[in-house]
Amino acid sequence: MPMRFFGGFFRMFIPLFSKRRYDDICDSKRLSKCGILVAFADEIDSTSAEARRWAESGGKAPVLFVAERQTAGRGRLGRSFYSPSDTGIYMTLLLEIGEDFPDTAGLTSAAAVAVLRGTDRLTRGKTQIKWVNDILLDGKKICGILAESFLVGDKTYAAIGIGVNVSTKDFPEDIRGIAGSIGKRVDRPKICERIACELYDLCLCASRGDRLYMQEYRERSAVLGKRVTFLKDGIASEGIATAIDDDGALCVELDNGEKVTLSGGEITLRLK
């Protein structure tokens, strides 16, 4: 189903949540102040894929893409993200970026902090960040983040996708043991708005060299000081996660004393 846009381009309406909730987010003073266009769909393959299509068609940014359901939600390393109707937040913020913006690892870190801030009232601050792109609650993944950058002509865009399991219960068997949800039925569009505004502000701060939010990231890390195993270039290694730098890279001290720095990409990390 095609997207419908609000905030200055089109005024056609597909009811994503309800008319009242449409008013809540589309008339948001915070989003309007940021100049963020909002695009909704009842169902779409992927909000990140739609963000890329929008940029490639000559569309302007920033745009917040939101769907009630994704049929092909995407995660890191080609994985899928389960996105059923009525129970989650599925969003992608599209930004036009310059050389002063952080790389995808840095954008992922900013998104993680934005999710914490946007959901802390619901989770009572109990969520943690599992490097590089997962948010955990009681040890289970309630949120995944996928940050990508790409060129369209002479412009560089970042598409920062976020999926939050708000009240999802019936997960597919292959992820049932690791996936969780916030466990409450809440005003999802309001939480979506809060996360989007926090993310936009943090990205602007990062572009100005202000990475103070990374201290918040470190304080909520689920991996610092823990023994981890990671797979890089097909080779498995183990060590202690010792630090996370301001660019979002993870420092690990291996058992032989060697220190390595991991920056996302094709790296898979597990807690021991």
XYZ file of C-alpha atoms in Angstrom:
272
model
C 0.000 0.000 0.000
C 1.429 3.437 -0.872
C 2.415 5.908 1.801
C 0.421 9.068 2.423
C 2.236 12.203 3.487
C 1.406 14.996 5.914
C 3.044 18.267 6.818
C 3.141 20.235 3.578
C 3.208 17.863 0.594
C -0.046 15.893 0.560
C -3.115 15.923 2.747
C -4.568 12.554 1.786
C -5.227 10.382 4.804
C -4.979 6.660 5.406
C -6.008 5.958 9.027
C -2.896 4.407 10.545
C -3.939 4.287 14.171
C -7.077 6.415 14.423
C -8.134 9.910 13.437
C -7.436 11.181 16.941
C -3.981 9.675 16.976
C -3.312 10.960 13.482
C -4.005 14.427 14.823
C -1.710 13.826 17.790
C 1.395 13.059 15.786
C 0.805 14.977 12.552
C -0.052 18.177 14.389
C 2.923 17.739 16.707
C 4.554 21.067 17.438
C 7.857 19.297 18.139
C 7.927 17.582 14.750
C 6.783 20.736 13.006
C 9.519 22.761 14.700
C 12.085 20.282 13.399
C 10.615 20.554 9.900
C 9.964 16.801 9.802
C 7.454 15.561 7.242
C 5.433 12.545 8.438
C 4.477 9.632 6.163
C 2.079 6.851 7.229
C 1.012 3.509 5.787
C -1.313 0.849 7.145
C 0.984 -1.779 5.631
C 4.268 -1.602 3.767
C 7.211 -3.848 3.024
C 9.689 -1.824 5.089
C 9.823 1.771 6.304
C 13.573 1.790 5.584
C 12.980 0.616 2.022
C 10.327 3.304 1.586
C 12.745 5.939 2.908
C 15.295 4.937 0.289
C 12.664 4.975 -2.482
C 11.579 8.445 -1.376
C 15.143 9.795 -1.471
C 15.848 8.168 -4.853
C 12.698 9.745 -6.288
C 13.974 13.212 -5.376
C 12.013 13.630 -2.137
C 13.230 16.032 0.491
C 14.350 15.238 4.044
C 13.859 15.042 6.997
C 10.951 12.604 6.779
C 9.589 10.239 9.406
C 8.166 7.059 7.847
C 5.798 5.072 10.061
C 3.850 1.877 9.348
C 1.259 -0.014 11.316
C 2.613 -3.288 9.887
C 5.666 -4.310 7.884
C 5.629 -7.348 5.611
C 9.409 -7.371 5.145
C 10.820 -5.550 8.164
C 14.609 -5.537 8.069
C 17.354 -5.923 10.658
C 21.153 -6.077 10.538
C 23.013 -8.687 8.492
C 19.979 -9.383 6.315
C 17.813 -10.578 9.186
C 14.079 -9.913 9.263
C 12.230 -7.951 11.958
C 8.854 -9.330 13.005
C 6.345 -6.474 12.603
C 2.709 -7.466 13.322
C -0.175 -4.988 13.351
C -1.383 -3.076 16.391
C 1.429 -4.031 18.768
C 4.610 -2.208 17.784
C 6.291 0.941 16.529
C 7.913 0.634 13.094
C 9.600 3.834 11.959
C 12.467 5.202 9.894
C 13.850 8.719 10.097
C 15.378 9.873 6.817
C 18.001 12.629 7.051
C 20.210 14.364 4.519
C 23.637 14.332 6.121
C 27.037 15.910 5.600
C 30.590 14.960 6.507
C 30.090 16.320 10.021
C 27.508 13.645 10.857
C 28.566 10.404 12.566
C 28.879 7.140 10.636
C 26.244 4.416 10.877
C 27.678 3.089 14.174
C 27.392 6.588 15.649
C 23.860 7.025 14.282
C 22.894 3.660 15.759
C 24.214 4.786 19.149
C 22.198 8.005 18.955
C 19.097 6.003 18.048
C 19.606 3.681 21.020
C 19.721 6.620 23.431
C 16.656 8.139 21.747
C 14.730 4.902 22.324
C 15.769 4.828 25.981
C 14.590 8.388 26.495
C 11.374 7.792 24.601
C 10.404 4.665 26.536
C 11.871 5.161 30.027
C 8.521 6.215 31.493
C 7.120 2.847 30.445
C 10.082 0.685 31.448
C 11.066 2.617 34.593
C 14.569 2.960 33.204
C 15.200 -0.797 33.234
C 16.186 -1.101 29.578
C 19.777 -1.715 28.525
C 21.679 -1.431 25.253
C 23.264 -4.544 23.789
C 25.932 -3.278 21.438
C 25.458 -2.450 18.719
C 21.776 -2.198 17.863
C 19.492 -3.952 20.365
C 17.526 -2.671 23.349
C 16.930 -5.242 26.080
C 14.335 -5.428 28.840
C 14.747 -8.207 31.406
C 17.318 -9.776 29.101
C 15.065 -9.952 26.055
C 15.190 -7.866 22.880
C 12.371 -5.333 22.684
C 13.876 -3.078 20.017
C 16.131 -3.340 16.994
C 17.868 -0.516 15.130
C 19.147 -0.415 11.556
C 21.090 2.655 10.407
C 22.134 2.885 6.772
C 23.693 5.616 4.646
C 23.553 5.917 0.876
C 24.204 8.331 -1.982
C 21.628 9.797 -4.329
C 23.437 11.914 -6.875
C 25.657 14.279 -4.902
C 23.589 13.985 -1.700
C 24.203 11.616 1.219
C 21.258 10.301 3.192
C 20.914 8.347 6.413
C 17.913 6.104 7.015
C 17.640 5.188 10.694
C 15.122 2.398 11.189
C 13.708 1.555 14.624
C 11.347 -1.262 15.564
C 9.918 -1.434 19.099
C 7.852 -4.330 20.438
C 5.324 -2.515 22.591
C 2.687 -5.140 23.387
C 3.662 -7.977 21.044
C 3.080 -11.419 22.574
C 2.929 -14.114 19.910
C 6.430 -14.239 18.432
C 7.527 -16.755 15.782
C 9.106 -19.868 17.235
C 12.622 -19.024 16.027
C 12.776 -15.824 18.126
C 10.409 -16.727 20.960
C 13.237 -17.313 23.417
C 15.051 -14.029 22.779
C 12.316 -11.530 21.864
C 10.233 -9.581 24.360
C 8.081 -6.480 24.555
C 7.410 -3.563 26.854
C 4.201 -5.394 27.698
C 1.830 -2.448 27.815
C -0.787 -1.068 25.453
C 0.060 2.606 25.259
C -0.274 5.544 22.900
C 2.206 4.260 20.327
C 2.131 7.364 18.089
C 3.064 9.534 21.080
C 6.019 7.272 21.894
C 6.983 7.282 18.213
C 6.915 11.078 18.188
C 9.036 11.243 21.340
C 11.670 8.871 19.934
C 11.780 10.694 16.575
C 12.285 14.098 18.176
C 14.970 12.805 20.530
C 16.754 11.116 17.623
C 16.638 14.226 15.455
C 18.042 16.370 18.282
C 20.805 13.870 19.074
C 21.865 13.638 15.421
C 22.144 17.420 15.266
C 24.190 17.432 18.465
C 26.494 14.774 17.044
C 26.963 16.766 13.836
C 28.222 19.662 15.976
C 30.681 17.424 17.772
C 28.584 17.099 20.930
C 28.634 13.425 21.953
C 27.679 13.861 25.607
C 24.806 11.435 25.066
C 27.391 8.660 24.713
C 27.888 8.760 28.480
C 24.211 7.868 28.795
C 24.811 5.061 26.308
C 27.690 3.677 28.375
C 25.754 3.855 31.624
C 22.998 1.716 30.125
C 25.293 -0.724 28.315
C 24.542 -4.416 28.805
C 28.025 -5.438 27.635
C 30.623 -3.233 29.344
C 32.655 -5.253 31.820
C 31.105 -8.472 30.525
C 32.670 -11.399 28.733
C 31.617 -11.424 25.093
C 32.157 -13.533 22.026
C 32.123 -11.988 18.571
C 32.283 -13.182 15.009
C 34.293 -11.044 12.598
C 35.230 -12.097 9.069
C 34.088 -15.613 9.940
C 36.470 -15.881 12.917
C 35.126 -16.246 16.481
C 36.958 -14.508 19.336
C 36.319 -13.938 23.039
C 37.256 -11.271 25.515
C 36.087 -8.616 27.965
C 34.224 -5.544 26.684
C 36.195 -2.689 28.251
C 35.003 0.555 26.651
C 32.748 2.230 24.098
C 34.188 5.319 22.417
C 32.312 8.442 21.334
C 31.866 7.046 17.820
C 30.042 4.004 19.198
C 32.921 1.561 18.643
C 33.347 -1.247 21.195
C 36.766 -2.005 22.664
C 37.427 -5.627 23.644
C 40.463 -7.076 25.416
C 41.074 -10.611 24.168
C 42.259 -13.462 26.340
C 45.800 -13.115 24.948
C 45.918 -9.454 26.001
C 45.371 -8.075 22.515
C 42.965 -5.131 22.302
C 40.592 -4.829 19.358
C 38.079 -2.180 18.354
C 34.775 -3.243 16.803
C 32.662 -0.771 14.852
C 29.587 -2.714 13.797
C 29.328 -3.637 10.159
C 29.355 -7.404 9.662
C 30.153 -8.172 13.323
C 27.947 -10.413 15.447
C 28.332 -10.163 19.232
C 26.968 -12.351 22.008
C 27.089 -12.061 25.775
C 28.651 -15.020 27.553
